Amino acid sequence: MSAAVTWVHDEMLSATVLTPGQSAVFVYDEAWLRCEGMSLKRIVFMHECLCEMPGVEVRRGDVVHEVRAFAERHSAHVIETFASRDPRLQAQARELGAQLLEPEPFIDLPAGVDLKRFSRYWRRAEPLVFRKPSEPAEKL
Amino acid sequence: MQRMAAIDPIAYGANRNHYDGAVTRLSPYLRHGVLSLKEVSEHVIALVPTPRSADKLLQELAWRDYYRRVLGERGDAVREDLEPYKTGYQPSDYADALPADFLAAQTGNDFVDATVRELHETGYLHNQGRMKIAAYVVHWRRVKWQAGAAWMYAHLLDGDLASNHLSWQWVASTFAAKPYLFNLDNLLRWTGGRFTGCDADGRSPFDASYDELNRRLFA
């Protein structure tokens, strides 16, 4: 019996997201693939990524239904996944009541930065992007 | 990973805009989380004397981060015009669907048709190809950017709601101060003589100064 399972979605197709000993499932989102008319090449690419993730159960259909059923089969009370900015994945995570793990951010940008134009973002981001990993963060 | 090992940040900075330039082709891996922006940026910084030596590549990674943050802020609204067009036209002046000759790669223009075929056959386009084909769809054919964005999103291996849709909006001018345009000189420069940019009659719709194209294409 495991307390948690991992829902692997299409923005986390790396073996590094897997927790040793924790069951994981990926579901080809049929509604999304059909609605957006996703190419076969894209599906093949995702399949190739999944082949590098041993132990992940791969299913297709309704994501929420399939992940929930997977968790029940594993007697898991917690579904873990990575937080995403994609509204489709956010809605599915909400419906599943998933526990969200934050992927490591590109830069630690303070909240509230004006995103109306890239130039405004860049004024705040540039010093962080060009900072060597060993350098301390400056107060922005 | 082989593609990470092949990254040359200095060459990228020098020639990334050329079709034969040292682009990384990491985007499908970034889109699907096989690699993270952080992982790639740290790898890139370790390859160069100072991070500034890799400024162009790091800025391109920042664009991807920026678009993701905008998606996080705006959500599904990125599917709609974030701002009015700055072309002098209203959204209703643009067609809803892509023309059949475009989708069939039978416009007669060698650049356009080859680009459509390349996307359908490989799932990949160089960034210059993406921007120029988007400008062709929206400005020369006057089709809503959403139709082109949906088509590209479906075919690209790296199809991503944030980078794809917001880049189309940037070209269209619904997420930029002005529309993106190119002319024949620019096309020939970055594609290295691969295309003539001409239609079947030997004339190019792109062969004009930017002032002239602005007069022709916008209200």
Short mmCIF file of C-alpha atoms in Angstrom, two decimals:
data_model
loop_
_atom_site.label_atom_id
_atom_site.label_comp_id
_atom_site.label_asym_id
_atom_site.label_seq_id
_atom_site.Cartn_x
_atom_site.Cartn_y
_atom_site.Cartn_z
CA MET A 1 0.00 0.00 0.00
CA SER A 2 1.40 3.38 -0.93
CA ALA A 3 0.29 6.73 0.44
CA ALA A 4 0.88 8.64 -2.79
CA VAL A 5 1.08 8.18 -6.56
CA THR A 6 2.58 10.48 -9.15
CA TRP A 7 0.52 11.87 -12.02
CA VAL A 8 3.01 12.50 -14.80
CA HIS A 9 1.58 15.09 -17.19
CA ASP A 10 2.93 16.24 -20.54
CA GLU A 11 5.18 18.95 -19.07
CA MET A 12 7.15 16.52 -16.87
CA LEU A 13 8.35 13.76 -19.16
CA SER A 14 11.62 13.16 -17.35
CA ALA A 15 12.68 10.26 -15.16
CA THR A 16 13.98 12.83 -12.66
CA VAL A 17 10.40 13.63 -11.61
CA LEU A 18 9.78 10.11 -10.39
CA THR A 19 9.96 9.25 -6.71
CA PRO A 20 11.63 5.89 -6.06
CA GLY A 21 9.11 3.31 -4.90
CA GLN A 22 6.13 5.50 -5.81
CA SER A 23 3.81 4.38 -8.59
CA ALA A 24 3.33 6.79 -11.48
CA VAL A 25 0.88 7.13 -14.33
CA PHE A 26 0.75 9.13 -17.56
CA VAL A 27 -2.48 9.51 -19.48
CA TYR A 28 -2.69 10.53 -23.12
CA ASP A 29 -5.35 13.21 -22.89
CA GLU A 30 -7.69 12.08 -25.65
CA ALA A 31 -9.92 15.15 -25.51
CA TRP A 32 -6.93 17.49 -25.83
CA LEU A 33 -5.26 15.49 -28.59
CA ARG A 34 -8.50 15.36 -30.55
CA CYS A 35 -9.62 18.93 -29.90
CA GLU A 36 -6.26 20.45 -30.87
CA GLY A 37 -5.71 17.99 -33.74
CA MET A 38 -2.30 17.04 -32.39
CA SER A 39 -0.03 15.48 -35.00
CA LEU A 40 1.06 11.86 -34.84
CA LYS A 41 4.66 13.10 -34.66
CA ARG A 42 3.92 14.89 -31.42
CA ILE A 43 2.38 11.76 -29.93
CA VAL A 44 5.39 9.72 -31.04
CA PHE A 45 7.71 12.27 -29.41
CA MET A 46 5.86 11.95 -26.12
CA HIS A 47 5.95 8.16 -26.44
CA GLU A 48 9.72 8.26 -26.91
CA CYS A 49 10.09 10.40 -23.78
CA LEU A 50 7.92 7.96 -21.82
CA CYS A 51 10.11 5.07 -22.97
CA GLU A 52 12.90 6.73 -20.97
CA MET A 53 10.73 6.65 -17.84
CA PRO A 54 10.67 3.00 -16.75
CA GLY A 55 7.84 1.93 -14.49
CA VAL A 56 5.41 4.65 -15.52
CA GLU A 57 2.02 3.17 -16.40
CA VAL A 58 0.74 4.69 -19.64
CA ARG A 59 -2.96 4.98 -20.35
CA ARG A 60 -5.19 7.00 -22.65
CA GLY A 61 -8.60 8.55 -22.17
CA ASP A 62 -10.05 10.98 -19.70
CA VAL A 63 -7.15 12.19 -17.57
CA VAL A 64 -9.02 12.82 -14.34
CA HIS A 65 -10.91 9.54 -14.53
CA GLU A 66 -7.81 7.50 -15.34
CA VAL A 67 -5.58 9.09 -12.70
CA ARG A 68 -8.25 8.75 -10.04
CA ALA A 69 -8.75 5.08 -10.92
CA PHE A 70 -4.98 4.53 -10.83
CA ALA A 71 -4.75 6.07 -7.36
CA GLU A 72 -7.61 3.89 -6.13
CA ARG A 73 -5.96 0.74 -7.51
CA HIS A 74 -2.84 1.66 -5.55
CA SER A 75 -4.82 2.57 -2.44
CA ALA A 76 -3.21 5.99 -2.58
CA HIS A 77 -4.72 8.95 -0.81
CA VAL A 78 -2.42 11.54 -2.34
CA ILE A 79 -1.82 12.35 -6.01
CA GLU A 80 1.38 14.29 -6.60
CA THR A 81 2.22 16.21 -9.74
CA PHE A 82 4.19 19.23 -10.93
CA ALA A 83 2.55 22.63 -10.95
CA SER A 84 1.96 24.01 -14.44
CA ARG A 85 0.94 27.35 -15.92
CA ASP A 86 -1.18 25.64 -18.54
CA PRO A 87 -4.88 26.17 -17.75
CA ARG A 88 -5.78 22.66 -19.00
CA LEU A 89 -3.31 20.99 -16.64
CA GLN A 90 -4.23 23.35 -13.81
CA ALA A 91 -7.91 22.46 -14.16
CA GLN A 92 -7.14 18.73 -14.15
CA ALA A 93 -4.90 19.08 -11.10
CA ARG A 94 -7.63 21.00 -9.29
CA GLU A 95 -10.23 18.38 -10.12
CA LEU A 96 -7.94 15.64 -8.85
CA GLY A 97 -7.11 17.58 -5.70
CA ALA A 98 -3.47 16.93 -6.58
CA GLN A 99 -0.62 17.96 -4.35
CA LEU A 100 1.51 20.31 -6.44
CA LEU A 101 5.29 20.20 -6.47
CA GLU A 102 6.93 23.35 -7.79
CA PRO A 103 9.50 22.72 -10.53
CA GLU A 104 12.76 24.58 -10.00
CA PRO A 105 12.19 28.08 -11.42
CA PHE A 106 14.39 29.55 -14.16
CA ILE A 107 14.90 32.62 -11.96
CA ASP A 108 13.45 33.73 -8.65
CA LEU A 109 11.57 36.74 -9.91
CA PRO A 110 9.69 38.71 -7.24
CA ALA A 111 5.91 38.62 -7.45
CA GLY A 112 4.14 41.49 -9.17
CA VAL A 113 6.63 42.14 -11.97
CA ASP A 114 4.93 43.90 -14.89
CA LEU A 115 4.56 41.39 -17.74
CA LYS A 116 2.92 43.67 -20.29
CA ARG A 117 6.07 43.64 -22.43
CA PHE A 118 9.18 41.48 -22.46
CA SER A 119 11.30 44.62 -21.94
CA ARG A 120 9.65 45.29 -18.59
CA TYR A 121 10.17 41.69 -17.48
CA TRP A 122 13.75 41.79 -18.78
CA ARG A 123 14.66 44.85 -16.72
CA ARG A 124 13.97 42.80 -13.61
CA ALA A 125 15.09 39.42 -14.92
CA GLU A 126 18.38 40.34 -16.60
CA PRO A 127 20.53 40.61 -13.46
CA LEU A 128 19.18 37.27 -12.27
CA VAL A 129 19.73 35.53 -15.60
CA PHE A 130 23.32 36.73 -15.91
CA ARG A 131 24.23 35.91 -12.33
CA LYS A 132 26.69 33.06 -11.95
CA PRO A 133 25.24 30.28 -9.77
CA SER A 134 27.96 30.96 -7.16
CA GLU A 135 27.10 34.67 -6.86
CA PRO A 136 24.70 35.79 -4.13
CA ALA A 137 21.36 37.19 -5.20
CA GLU A 138 21.18 40.97 -5.19
CA LYS A 139 18.20 42.70 -3.72
CA LEU A 140 16.08 43.86 -6.61
CA MET B 1 22.04 14.21 -23.47
CA GLN B 2 23.45 14.65 -26.98
CA ARG B 3 21.66 17.90 -27.80
CA MET B 4 22.83 19.51 -24.56
CA ALA B 5 26.39 18.46 -25.30
CA ALA B 6 26.18 20.02 -28.76
CA ILE B 7 25.20 23.50 -27.52
CA ASP B 8 27.63 26.19 -28.67
CA PRO B 9 26.51 29.42 -26.96
CA ILE B 10 29.05 31.61 -28.77
CA ALA B 11 28.10 30.35 -32.23
CA TYR B 12 24.44 30.59 -31.27
CA GLY B 13 24.91 34.26 -30.45
CA ALA B 14 26.59 34.87 -33.78
CA ASN B 15 24.39 33.02 -36.23
CA ARG B 16 21.18 31.78 -34.60
CA ASN B 17 19.01 33.75 -37.04
CA HIS B 18 20.42 31.93 -40.05
CA TYR B 19 18.60 28.81 -41.17
CA ASP B 20 21.91 26.95 -40.96
CA GLY B 21 22.89 28.59 -37.66
CA ALA B 22 23.87 26.84 -34.43
CA VAL B 23 20.38 26.59 -32.97
CA THR B 24 19.94 24.12 -30.13
CA ARG B 25 16.67 22.40 -31.14
CA LEU B 26 16.03 21.84 -27.45
CA SER B 27 12.52 23.28 -27.57
CA PRO B 28 10.59 19.96 -27.68
CA TYR B 29 12.54 18.81 -24.62
CA LEU B 30 11.92 22.09 -22.80
CA ARG B 31 8.23 22.01 -23.68
CA HIS B 32 7.78 18.51 -22.27
CA GLY B 33 9.93 18.98 -19.17
CA VAL B 34 12.61 16.53 -20.28
CA LEU B 35 14.91 19.46 -19.58
CA SER B 36 14.21 22.52 -17.47
CA LEU B 37 15.10 26.11 -18.31
CA LYS B 38 17.19 26.19 -15.15
CA GLU B 39 19.10 23.05 -16.10
CA VAL B 40 19.88 24.37 -19.58
CA SER B 41 20.87 27.84 -18.37
CA GLU B 42 23.26 26.40 -15.77
CA HIS B 43 24.78 24.13 -18.40
CA VAL B 44 25.19 27.07 -20.80
CA ILE B 45 26.75 29.33 -18.15
CA ALA B 46 29.26 26.60 -17.31
CA LEU B 47 30.39 26.54 -20.95
CA VAL B 48 31.37 30.21 -21.23
CA PRO B 49 33.85 32.55 -19.46
CA THR B 50 31.08 34.82 -18.19
CA PRO B 51 27.28 34.54 -18.50
CA ARG B 52 27.32 37.63 -20.76
CA SER B 53 29.22 35.57 -23.34
CA ALA B 54 26.02 33.55 -23.78
CA ASP B 55 23.68 36.53 -23.68
CA LYS B 56 21.61 35.67 -26.77
CA LEU B 57 20.94 32.08 -25.75
CA LEU B 58 20.16 33.01 -22.16
CA GLN B 59 17.80 35.73 -23.38
CA GLU B 60 15.99 33.22 -25.58
CA LEU B 61 15.51 30.99 -22.52
CA ALA B 62 14.22 34.09 -20.72
CA TRP B 63 11.65 34.66 -23.49
CA ARG B 64 10.30 31.18 -22.82
CA ASP B 65 10.18 31.91 -19.08
CA TYR B 66 8.46 35.23 -19.79
CA TYR B 67 5.78 33.65 -21.96
CA ARG B 68 5.12 31.00 -19.32
CA ARG B 69 4.67 33.69 -16.71
CA VAL B 70 2.26 35.57 -18.97
CA LEU B 71 0.30 32.34 -19.45
CA GLY B 72 0.22 31.89 -15.68
CA GLU B 73 -1.16 35.42 -15.30
CA ARG B 74 -3.60 35.43 -18.22
CA GLY B 75 -4.58 31.75 -18.54
CA ASP B 76 -6.89 30.87 -21.41
CA ALA B 77 -7.13 34.57 -22.30
CA VAL B 78 -3.93 34.05 -24.35
CA ARG B 79 -6.20 32.40 -26.92
CA GLU B 80 -7.92 35.74 -27.49
CA ASP B 81 -6.53 39.11 -28.60
CA LEU B 82 -4.74 40.53 -25.57
CA GLU B 83 -4.75 43.99 -27.18
CA PRO B 84 -6.22 45.55 -30.33
CA TYR B 85 -4.39 45.03 -33.63
CA LYS B 86 -2.06 47.95 -34.48
CA THR B 87 -2.56 47.37 -38.21
CA GLY B 88 -5.49 49.71 -38.66
CA TYR B 89 -7.82 46.73 -39.02
CA GLN B 90 -10.43 45.29 -36.71
CA PRO B 91 -10.51 41.59 -35.79
CA SER B 92 -13.58 41.24 -38.03
CA ASP B 93 -11.43 42.28 -41.02
CA TYR B 94 -9.45 39.05 -40.66
CA ALA B 95 -10.61 35.66 -41.95
CA ASP B 96 -11.37 32.95 -39.41
CA ALA B 97 -9.72 30.05 -41.20
CA LEU B 98 -6.50 29.34 -43.04
CA PRO B 99 -6.84 29.32 -46.83
CA ALA B 100 -6.92 25.89 -48.50
CA ASP B 101 -3.99 26.69 -50.80
CA PHE B 102 -1.87 27.54 -47.77
CA LEU B 103 -2.70 24.33 -45.91
CA ALA B 104 -2.04 22.30 -49.05
CA ALA B 105 1.32 24.06 -49.58
CA GLN B 106 0.08 25.18 -52.99
CA THR B 107 0.24 28.95 -52.82
CA GLY B 108 2.91 28.93 -55.51
CA ASN B 109 5.32 30.88 -53.30
CA ASP B 110 8.41 28.74 -52.78
CA PHE B 111 9.16 29.99 -49.27
CA VAL B 112 5.59 29.63 -48.03
CA ASP B 113 4.97 26.21 -49.55
CA ALA B 114 8.30 24.77 -48.40
CA THR B 115 7.71 26.06 -44.87
CA VAL B 116 4.25 24.52 -44.67
CA ARG B 117 5.61 21.21 -45.98
CA GLU B 118 8.54 21.28 -43.56
CA LEU B 119 6.26 21.77 -40.58
CA HIS B 120 3.92 18.99 -41.68
CA GLU B 121 6.77 16.60 -42.40
CA THR B 122 9.13 17.30 -39.49
CA GLY B 123 7.21 19.01 -36.69
CA TYR B 124 9.93 21.64 -36.58
CA LEU B 125 10.55 25.13 -37.97
CA HIS B 126 13.46 27.50 -37.44
CA ASN B 127 12.36 30.55 -35.48
CA GLN B 128 12.79 32.78 -38.54
CA GLY B 129 10.47 30.46 -40.46
CA ARG B 130 7.89 30.59 -37.68
CA MET B 131 7.87 34.39 -37.50
CA LYS B 132 7.80 34.89 -41.24
CA ILE B 133 5.08 32.36 -41.93
CA ALA B 134 3.03 33.90 -39.12
CA ALA B 135 3.47 37.36 -40.66
CA TYR B 136 2.51 35.97 -44.08
CA VAL B 137 -0.69 34.41 -42.68
CA VAL B 138 -1.79 37.41 -40.63
CA HIS B 139 -0.59 40.35 -42.73
CA TRP B 140 -0.38 39.15 -46.33
CA ARG B 141 -3.38 36.80 -46.22
CA ARG B 142 -5.20 38.73 -43.48
CA VAL B 143 -6.21 35.70 -41.45
CA LYS B 144 -6.81 35.81 -37.70
CA TRP B 145 -3.64 34.84 -35.83
CA GLN B 146 -5.65 32.28 -33.86
CA ALA B 147 -6.10 30.13 -36.98
CA GLY B 148 -2.39 30.06 -37.66
CA ALA B 149 -1.49 29.53 -34.02
CA ALA B 150 -3.81 26.53 -33.74
CA TRP B 151 -2.32 25.01 -36.91
CA MET B 152 1.26 25.45 -35.71
CA TYR B 153 0.42 24.28 -32.16
CA ALA B 154 -0.95 21.04 -33.56
CA HIS B 155 2.07 20.28 -35.72
CA LEU B 156 5.08 21.49 -33.75
CA LEU B 157 6.84 18.93 -31.57
CA ASP B 158 7.36 21.83 -29.16
CA GLY B 159 3.82 23.19 -29.50
CA ASP B 160 3.24 25.16 -26.35
CA LEU B 161 0.29 27.37 -25.49
CA ALA B 162 2.55 30.04 -24.00
CA SER B 163 5.38 30.38 -26.53
CA ASN B 164 3.31 29.56 -29.58
CA HIS B 165 0.18 31.63 -29.05
CA LEU B 166 1.98 34.62 -27.55
CA SER B 167 4.54 34.64 -30.38
CA TRP B 168 1.69 34.71 -32.91
CA GLN B 169 0.12 37.57 -30.96
CA TRP B 170 3.48 39.37 -31.03
CA VAL B 171 3.65 39.04 -34.81
CA ALA B 172 0.01 40.07 -35.22
CA SER B 173 0.51 43.09 -32.91
CA THR B 174 -2.14 42.02 -30.39
CA PHE B 175 0.69 41.56 -27.87
CA ALA B 176 3.18 44.10 -29.22
CA ALA B 177 3.38 47.80 -29.99
CA LYS B 178 3.53 47.17 -33.75
CA PRO B 179 3.13 44.28 -36.19
CA TYR B 180 6.13 42.19 -37.20
CA LEU B 181 6.99 42.41 -40.89
CA PHE B 182 9.77 41.14 -43.11
CA ASN B 183 10.71 41.88 -46.67
CA LEU B 184 12.47 39.94 -49.39
CA ASP B 185 15.94 41.21 -48.48
CA ASN B 186 15.42 40.02 -44.93
CA LEU B 187 14.05 36.66 -46.08
CA LEU B 188 16.98 36.03 -48.41
CA ARG B 189 19.49 37.09 -45.77
CA TRP B 190 18.36 34.67 -43.07
CA THR B 191 17.44 31.73 -45.26
CA GLY B 192 20.76 31.75 -47.08
CA GLY B 193 19.49 31.60 -50.63
CA ARG B 194 17.35 28.58 -49.95
CA PHE B 195 14.27 30.30 -51.43
CA THR B 196 13.53 32.97 -54.00
CA GLY B 197 10.50 34.24 -52.07
CA CYS B 198 8.69 34.42 -55.41
CA ASP B 199 5.25 33.30 -56.47
CA ALA B 200 4.74 31.09 -59.51
CA ASP B 201 4.74 34.18 -61.75
CA GLY B 202 8.25 35.04 -60.65
CA ARG B 203 7.22 38.05 -58.59
CA SER B 204 7.61 38.23 -54.82
CA PRO B 205 4.91 39.67 -52.55
CA PHE B 206 7.73 40.46 -50.13
CA ASP B 207 9.85 42.47 -52.55
CA ALA B 208 9.38 46.02 -51.27
CA SER B 209 10.73 48.45 -48.71
CA TYR B 210 9.24 48.36 -45.23
CA ASP B 211 7.55 51.72 -45.87
CA GLU B 212 5.92 50.34 -48.99
CA LEU B 213 4.85 47.11 -47.25
CA ASN B 214 3.34 49.13 -44.42
CA ARG B 215 1.31 51.10 -46.98
CA ARG B 216 0.25 47.98 -48.85
CA LEU B 217 -0.60 45.74 -45.93
CA PHE B 218 -2.06 48.01 -43.27
CA ALA B 219 -4.99 50.39 -43.20
#
